[in-house]
mmCIF file with all atom_site columns, C-alpha atoms in Angstrom:
data_model
loop_
_atom_site.group_PDB
_atom_site.id
_atom_site.type_symbol
_atom_site.label_atom_id
_atom_site.label_alt_id
_atom_site.label_comp_id
_atom_site.label_asym_id
_atom_site.label_entity_id
_atom_site.label_seq_id
_atom_site.pdbx_PDB_ins_code
_atom_site.Cartn_x
_atom_site.Cartn_y
_atom_site.Cartn_z
_atom_site.occupancy
_atom_site.B_iso_or_equiv
_atom_site.pdbx_formal_charge
_atom_site.auth_seq_id
_atom_site.auth_comp_id
_atom_site.auth_asym_id
_atom_site.auth_atom_id
_atom_site.pdbx_PDB_model_num
ATOM 1   C CA . MET A 1 1   ? 7.760   -7.080  15.681  1.00 0.00 ? 7   MET A CA 1
ATOM 2   C CA . ASN A 1 2   ? 6.069   -10.429 15.222  1.00 0.00 ? 8   ASN A CA 1
ATOM 3   C CA . HIS A 1 3   ? 4.761   -10.147 18.755  1.00 0.00 ? 9   HIS A CA 1
ATOM 4   C CA . ILE A 1 4   ? 3.351   -6.654  18.080  1.00 0.00 ? 10  ILE A CA 1
ATOM 5   C CA . ALA A 1 5   ? 1.615   -7.864  14.914  1.00 0.00 ? 11  ALA A CA 1
ATOM 6   C CA . ARG A 1 6   ? 0.109   -10.899 16.671  1.00 0.00 ? 12  ARG A CA 1
ATOM 7   C CA . GLN A 1 7   ? -1.186  -8.811  19.542  1.00 0.00 ? 13  GLN A CA 1
ATOM 8   C CA . PHE A 1 8   ? -2.650  -6.238  17.142  1.00 0.00 ? 14  PHE A CA 1
ATOM 9   C CA . ALA A 1 9   ? -4.409  -9.045  15.251  1.00 0.00 ? 15  ALA A CA 1
ATOM 10  C CA . ILE A 1 10  ? -5.891  -10.396 18.490  1.00 0.00 ? 16  ILE A CA 1
ATOM 11  C CA . LEU A 1 11  ? -7.097  -6.964  19.585  1.00 0.00 ? 17  LEU A CA 1
ATOM 12  C CA . LEU A 1 12  ? -8.412  -6.177  16.106  1.00 0.00 ? 18  LEU A CA 1
ATOM 13  C CA . GLY A 1 13  ? -10.289 -9.475  16.004  1.00 0.00 ? 19  GLY A CA 1
ATOM 14  C CA . GLU A 1 14  ? -11.942 -8.707  19.332  1.00 0.00 ? 20  GLU A CA 1
ATOM 15  C CA . GLY A 1 15  ? -12.791 -5.177  18.229  1.00 0.00 ? 21  GLY A CA 1
ATOM 16  C CA . LEU A 1 16  ? -14.228 -6.215  14.871  1.00 0.00 ? 22  LEU A CA 1
ATOM 17  C CA . LYS A 1 17  ? -16.141 -9.253  16.135  1.00 0.00 ? 23  LYS A CA 1
ATOM 18  C CA . PRO A 1 18  ? -19.297 -7.264  17.022  1.00 0.00 ? 24  PRO A CA 1
ATOM 19  C CA . LEU A 1 19  ? -19.311 -5.901  13.451  1.00 0.00 ? 25  LEU A CA 1
ATOM 20  C CA . GLY A 1 20  ? -19.137 -9.397  11.964  1.00 0.00 ? 26  GLY A CA 1
ATOM 21  C CA . ILE A 1 21  ? -15.718 -8.803  10.394  1.00 0.00 ? 27  ILE A CA 1
ATOM 22  C CA . ALA A 1 22  ? -12.996 -11.437 10.736  1.00 0.00 ? 28  ALA A CA 1
ATOM 23  C CA . PRO A 1 23  ? -9.388  -10.204 11.062  1.00 0.00 ? 29  PRO A CA 1
ATOM 24  C CA . ALA A 1 24  ? -8.461  -11.855 7.731   1.00 0.00 ? 30  ALA A CA 1
ATOM 25  C CA . GLN A 1 25  ? -11.189 -9.847  5.993   1.00 0.00 ? 31  GLN A CA 1
ATOM 26  C CA . PHE A 1 26  ? -9.944  -6.479  7.222   1.00 0.00 ? 32  PHE A CA 1
ATOM 27  C CA . PRO A 1 27  ? -6.946  -6.025  4.857   1.00 0.00 ? 33  PRO A CA 1
ATOM 28  C CA . ILE A 1 28  ? -9.156  -6.935  1.902   1.00 0.00 ? 34  ILE A CA 1
ATOM 29  C CA . LEU A 1 29  ? -11.815 -4.482  3.024   1.00 0.00 ? 35  LEU A CA 1
ATOM 30  C CA . LEU A 1 30  ? -9.155  -1.774  3.418   1.00 0.00 ? 36  LEU A CA 1
ATOM 31  C CA . GLU A 1 31  ? -8.073  -2.282  -0.193  1.00 0.00 ? 37  GLU A CA 1
ATOM 32  C CA . LEU A 1 32  ? -11.649 -2.312  -1.498  1.00 0.00 ? 38  LEU A CA 1
ATOM 33  C CA . TRP A 1 33  ? -12.576 0.782   0.516   1.00 0.00 ? 39  TRP A CA 1
ATOM 34  C CA . GLN A 1 34  ? -9.700  2.539   -1.251  1.00 0.00 ? 40  GLN A CA 1
ATOM 35  C CA . LYS A 1 35  ? -10.653 1.180   -4.675  1.00 0.00 ? 41  LYS A CA 1
ATOM 36  C CA . ASP A 1 36  ? -13.771 -0.883  -5.185  1.00 0.00 ? 42  ASP A CA 1
ATOM 37  C CA . GLY A 1 37  ? -13.960 -3.261  -8.126  1.00 0.00 ? 43  GLY A CA 1
ATOM 38  C CA . LEU A 1 38  ? -10.522 -4.868  -7.961  1.00 0.00 ? 44  LEU A CA 1
ATOM 39  C CA . SER A 1 39  ? -9.857  -8.288  -9.439  1.00 0.00 ? 45  SER A CA 1
ATOM 40  C CA . GLN A 1 40  ? -8.807  -11.149 -7.200  1.00 0.00 ? 46  GLN A CA 1
ATOM 41  C CA . GLN A 1 41  ? -5.265  -10.936 -8.597  1.00 0.00 ? 47  GLN A CA 1
ATOM 42  C CA . GLU A 1 42  ? -5.104  -7.201  -7.860  1.00 0.00 ? 48  GLU A CA 1
ATOM 43  C CA . LEU A 1 43  ? -6.156  -7.944  -4.280  1.00 0.00 ? 49  LEU A CA 1
ATOM 44  C CA . VAL A 1 44  ? -3.406  -10.573 -3.990  1.00 0.00 ? 50  VAL A CA 1
ATOM 45  C CA . GLU A 1 45  ? -0.837  -7.969  -5.042  1.00 0.00 ? 51  GLU A CA 1
ATOM 46  C CA . ARG A 1 46  ? -2.207  -4.997  -3.098  1.00 0.00 ? 52  ARG A CA 1
ATOM 47  C CA . ALA A 1 47  ? -2.928  -6.844  0.167   1.00 0.00 ? 53  ALA A CA 1
ATOM 48  C CA . ASP A 1 48  ? 0.267   -8.906  -0.165  1.00 0.00 ? 54  ASP A CA 1
ATOM 49  C CA . LEU A 1 49  ? -1.557  -12.156 0.611   1.00 0.00 ? 55  LEU A CA 1
ATOM 50  C CA . LYS A 1 50  ? -1.400  -15.580 -0.986  1.00 0.00 ? 56  LYS A CA 1
ATOM 51  C CA . GLN A 1 51  ? -3.867  -16.515 -3.727  1.00 0.00 ? 57  GLN A CA 1
ATOM 52  C CA . ALA A 1 52  ? -5.402  -19.335 -1.650  1.00 0.00 ? 58  ALA A CA 1
ATOM 53  C CA . THR A 1 53  ? -5.834  -17.046 1.363   1.00 0.00 ? 59  THR A CA 1
ATOM 54  C CA . ILE A 1 54  ? -7.591  -14.426 -0.747  1.00 0.00 ? 60  ILE A CA 1
ATOM 55  C CA . ALA A 1 55  ? -9.811  -17.032 -2.425  1.00 0.00 ? 61  ALA A CA 1
ATOM 56  C CA . ASN A 1 56  ? -10.936 -18.529 0.885   1.00 0.00 ? 62  ASN A CA 1
ATOM 57  C CA . THR A 1 57  ? -11.468 -15.142 2.500   1.00 0.00 ? 63  THR A CA 1
ATOM 58  C CA . LEU A 1 58  ? -13.441 -13.824 -0.479  1.00 0.00 ? 64  LEU A CA 1
ATOM 59  C CA . ALA A 1 59  ? -15.684 -16.901 -0.384  1.00 0.00 ? 65  ALA A CA 1
ATOM 60  C CA . ARG A 1 60  ? -16.454 -16.194 3.267   1.00 0.00 ? 66  ARG A CA 1
ATOM 61  C CA . MET A 1 61  ? -16.996 -12.487 2.578   1.00 0.00 ? 67  MET A CA 1
ATOM 62  C CA . GLU A 1 62  ? -19.409 -13.317 -0.229  1.00 0.00 ? 68  GLU A CA 1
ATOM 63  C CA . ARG A 1 63  ? -21.272 -15.742 2.038   1.00 0.00 ? 69  ARG A CA 1
ATOM 64  C CA . ASP A 1 64  ? -21.433 -13.047 4.741   1.00 0.00 ? 70  ASP A CA 1
ATOM 65  C CA . GLY A 1 65  ? -22.851 -10.484 2.311   1.00 0.00 ? 71  GLY A CA 1
ATOM 66  C CA . LEU A 1 66  ? -19.811 -8.177  2.282   1.00 0.00 ? 72  LEU A CA 1
ATOM 67  C CA . ILE A 1 67  ? -18.908 -8.548  -1.407  1.00 0.00 ? 73  ILE A CA 1
ATOM 68  C CA . THR A 1 68  ? -20.282 -9.625  -4.749  1.00 0.00 ? 74  THR A CA 1
ATOM 69  C CA . ARG A 1 69  ? -18.329 -10.854 -7.756  1.00 0.00 ? 75  ARG A CA 1
ATOM 70  C CA . GLU A 1 70  ? -19.220 -9.161  -11.017 1.00 0.00 ? 76  GLU A CA 1
ATOM 71  C CA . PRO A 1 71  ? -18.057 -9.951  -14.565 1.00 0.00 ? 77  PRO A CA 1
ATOM 72  C CA . ASN A 1 72  ? -14.973 -7.995  -15.613 1.00 0.00 ? 78  ASN A CA 1
ATOM 73  C CA . PRO A 1 73  ? -15.833 -6.119  -18.831 1.00 0.00 ? 79  PRO A CA 1
ATOM 74  C CA . ASP A 1 74  ? -12.122 -6.037  -19.765 1.00 0.00 ? 80  ASP A CA 1
ATOM 75  C CA . ASP A 1 75  ? -11.389 -9.727  -19.119 1.00 0.00 ? 81  ASP A CA 1
ATOM 76  C CA . ALA A 1 76  ? -14.067 -12.402 -19.376 1.00 0.00 ? 82  ALA A CA 1
ATOM 77  C CA . ARG A 1 77  ? -11.870 -14.812 -17.381 1.00 0.00 ? 83  ARG A CA 1
ATOM 78  C CA . SER A 1 78  ? -11.860 -12.685 -14.235 1.00 0.00 ? 84  SER A CA 1
ATOM 79  C CA . ARG A 1 79  ? -14.429 -11.178 -11.908 1.00 0.00 ? 85  ARG A CA 1
ATOM 80  C CA . LEU A 1 80  ? -14.381 -7.856  -10.136 1.00 0.00 ? 86  LEU A CA 1
ATOM 81  C CA . ILE A 1 81  ? -14.817 -7.845  -6.374  1.00 0.00 ? 87  ILE A CA 1
ATOM 82  C CA . MET A 1 82  ? -17.463 -5.301  -5.405  1.00 0.00 ? 88  MET A CA 1
ATOM 83  C CA . LEU A 1 83  ? -18.369 -4.122  -1.929  1.00 0.00 ? 89  LEU A CA 1
ATOM 84  C CA . THR A 1 84  ? -21.964 -4.379  -0.814  1.00 0.00 ? 90  THR A CA 1
ATOM 85  C CA . GLU A 1 85  ? -23.746 -1.562  0.999   1.00 0.00 ? 91  GLU A CA 1
ATOM 86  C CA . GLN A 1 86  ? -23.329 -3.637  4.154   1.00 0.00 ? 92  GLN A CA 1
ATOM 87  C CA . ALA A 1 87  ? -19.524 -3.550  3.766   1.00 0.00 ? 93  ALA A CA 1
ATOM 88  C CA . ARG A 1 88  ? -19.470 0.153   2.904   1.00 0.00 ? 94  ARG A CA 1
ATOM 89  C CA . ALA A 1 89  ? -21.477 0.900   6.047   1.00 0.00 ? 95  ALA A CA 1
ATOM 90  C CA . LEU A 1 90  ? -18.782 -0.780  8.187   1.00 0.00 ? 96  LEU A CA 1
ATOM 91  C CA . GLN A 1 91  ? -15.861 1.332   6.936   1.00 0.00 ? 97  GLN A CA 1
ATOM 92  C CA . GLN A 1 92  ? -15.884 4.221   9.387   1.00 0.00 ? 98  GLN A CA 1
ATOM 93  C CA . GLN A 1 93  ? -16.552 2.185   12.505  1.00 0.00 ? 99  GLN A CA 1
ATOM 94  C CA . SER A 1 94  ? -14.029 -0.550  11.713  1.00 0.00 ? 100 SER A CA 1
ATOM 95  C CA . THR A 1 95  ? -11.223 1.832   10.755  1.00 0.00 ? 101 THR A CA 1
ATOM 96  C CA . GLU A 1 96  ? -11.883 3.814   13.935  1.00 0.00 ? 102 GLU A CA 1
ATOM 97  C CA . ILE A 1 97  ? -11.492 0.584   15.929  1.00 0.00 ? 103 ILE A CA 1
ATOM 98  C CA . ALA A 1 98  ? -8.117  -0.111  14.281  1.00 0.00 ? 104 ALA A CA 1
ATOM 99  C CA . LYS A 1 99  ? -6.956  3.478   14.858  1.00 0.00 ? 105 LYS A CA 1
ATOM 100 C CA . ALA A 1 100 ? -8.017  3.324   18.513  1.00 0.00 ? 106 ALA A CA 1
ATOM 101 C CA . ILE A 1 101 ? -6.014  0.125   19.020  1.00 0.00 ? 107 ILE A CA 1
ATOM 102 C CA . ASN A 1 102 ? -2.922  1.795   17.563  1.00 0.00 ? 108 ASN A CA 1
ATOM 103 C CA . GLN A 1 103 ? -3.434  4.973   19.582  1.00 0.00 ? 109 GLN A CA 1
ATOM 104 C CA . THR A 1 104 ? -3.838  3.029   22.812  1.00 0.00 ? 110 THR A CA 1
ATOM 105 C CA . ALA A 1 105 ? -0.785  0.895   22.053  1.00 0.00 ? 111 ALA A CA 1
ATOM 106 C CA . LEU A 1 106 ? 1.309   4.025   21.541  1.00 0.00 ? 112 LEU A CA 1
ATOM 107 C CA . SER A 1 107 ? -0.235  6.011   24.402  1.00 0.00 ? 113 SER A CA 1
ATOM 108 C CA . ASP A 1 108 ? 2.659   5.428   26.819  1.00 0.00 ? 114 ASP A CA 1
ATOM 109 C CA . LEU A 1 109 ? 5.149   6.936   24.365  1.00 0.00 ? 115 LEU A CA 1
ATOM 110 C CA . SER A 1 110 ? 6.001   10.624  24.264  1.00 0.00 ? 116 SER A CA 1
ATOM 111 C CA . ALA A 1 111 ? 5.343   12.564  21.074  1.00 0.00 ? 117 ALA A CA 1
ATOM 112 C CA . ASP A 1 112 ? 9.044   12.305  20.176  1.00 0.00 ? 118 ASP A CA 1
ATOM 113 C CA . GLU A 1 113 ? 9.105   8.555   20.880  1.00 0.00 ? 119 GLU A CA 1
ATOM 114 C CA . LYS A 1 114 ? 5.995   8.003   18.723  1.00 0.00 ? 120 LYS A CA 1
ATOM 115 C CA . LYS A 1 115 ? 7.536   9.983   15.879  1.00 0.00 ? 121 LYS A CA 1
ATOM 116 C CA . LEU A 1 116 ? 10.806  8.067   16.112  1.00 0.00 ? 122 LEU A CA 1
ATOM 117 C CA . PHE A 1 117 ? 9.039   4.698   16.341  1.00 0.00 ? 123 PHE A CA 1
ATOM 118 C CA . LEU A 1 118 ? 6.868   5.417   13.290  1.00 0.00 ? 124 LEU A CA 1
ATOM 119 C CA . GLU A 1 119 ? 9.876   6.656   11.298  1.00 0.00 ? 125 GLU A CA 1
ATOM 120 C CA . MET A 1 120 ? 11.869  3.537   12.154  1.00 0.00 ? 126 MET A CA 1
ATOM 121 C CA . ALA A 1 121 ? 8.909   1.267   11.372  1.00 0.00 ? 127 ALA A CA 1
ATOM 122 C CA . ALA A 1 122 ? 8.479   2.980   7.989   1.00 0.00 ? 128 ALA A CA 1
ATOM 123 C CA . LYS A 1 123 ? 12.162  2.362   7.197   1.00 0.00 ? 129 LYS A CA 1
ATOM 124 C CA . ILE A 1 124 ? 11.831  -1.311  8.137   1.00 0.00 ? 130 ILE A CA 1
ATOM 125 C CA . VAL A 1 125 ? 8.713   -1.711  5.994   1.00 0.00 ? 131 VAL A CA 1
ATOM 126 C CA . ALA A 1 126 ? 10.400  0.009   3.034   1.00 0.00 ? 132 ALA A CA 1
ATOM 127 C CA . ARG A 1 127 ? 13.440  -2.249  3.340   1.00 0.00 ? 133 ARG A CA 1
ATOM 128 C CA . GLN A 1 128 ? 11.300  -5.368  3.557   1.00 0.00 ? 134 GLN A CA 1
ATOM 129 C CA . GLN A 1 129 ? 9.363   -4.282  0.462   1.00 0.00 ? 135 GLN A CA 1
ATOM 130 C CA . GLU A 1 130 ? 12.673  -3.925  -1.385  1.00 0.00 ? 136 GLU A CA 1
ATOM 131 C CA . MET A 1 131 ? 13.684  -7.406  -0.229  1.00 0.00 ? 137 MET A CA 1
ATOM 132 C CA . ILE A 1 132 ? 10.374  -8.878  -1.408  1.00 0.00 ? 138 ILE A CA 1
ATOM 133 C CA . ALA A 1 133 ? 10.623  -7.108  -4.766  1.00 0.00 ? 139 ALA A CA 1
ATOM 134 C CA . GLY A 1 134 ? 14.170  -8.417  -5.187  1.00 0.00 ? 140 GLY A CA 1
ATOM 135 C CA . ALA A 1 135 ? 13.072  -11.966 -4.418  1.00 0.00 ? 141 ALA A CA 1
ATOM 136 C CA . LYS A 1 136 ? 10.441  -11.989 -7.171  1.00 0.00 ? 142 LYS A CA 1
#
């Protein structure tokens, strides 16, 4: 599974490079495309990344014009991460790239094999989430 994830990351990086999106930025963008205006801590929890990783990636995204940081009206100590128009404009194309990578990777499997693989992967992910929750 590690090998699959590494290869996906390589392919995703190559696919997103022309759009100016780094692979580390993609999970953050996915979360913000679902719900714009999250705090940095919410992104840590939702993207399941370390605080330092998020902080460094957000700094790069801000520098690249993908996000802005706005004051949080509910908490003066935190800032809300907001997508720019530039980032919003990249959503459809970048998610299509990721979907195409997955579709191509699964293209040699029959419909039944794909279904079984995705069901088994979902069970593994659910179990790992339980393990992580139990470790906290």
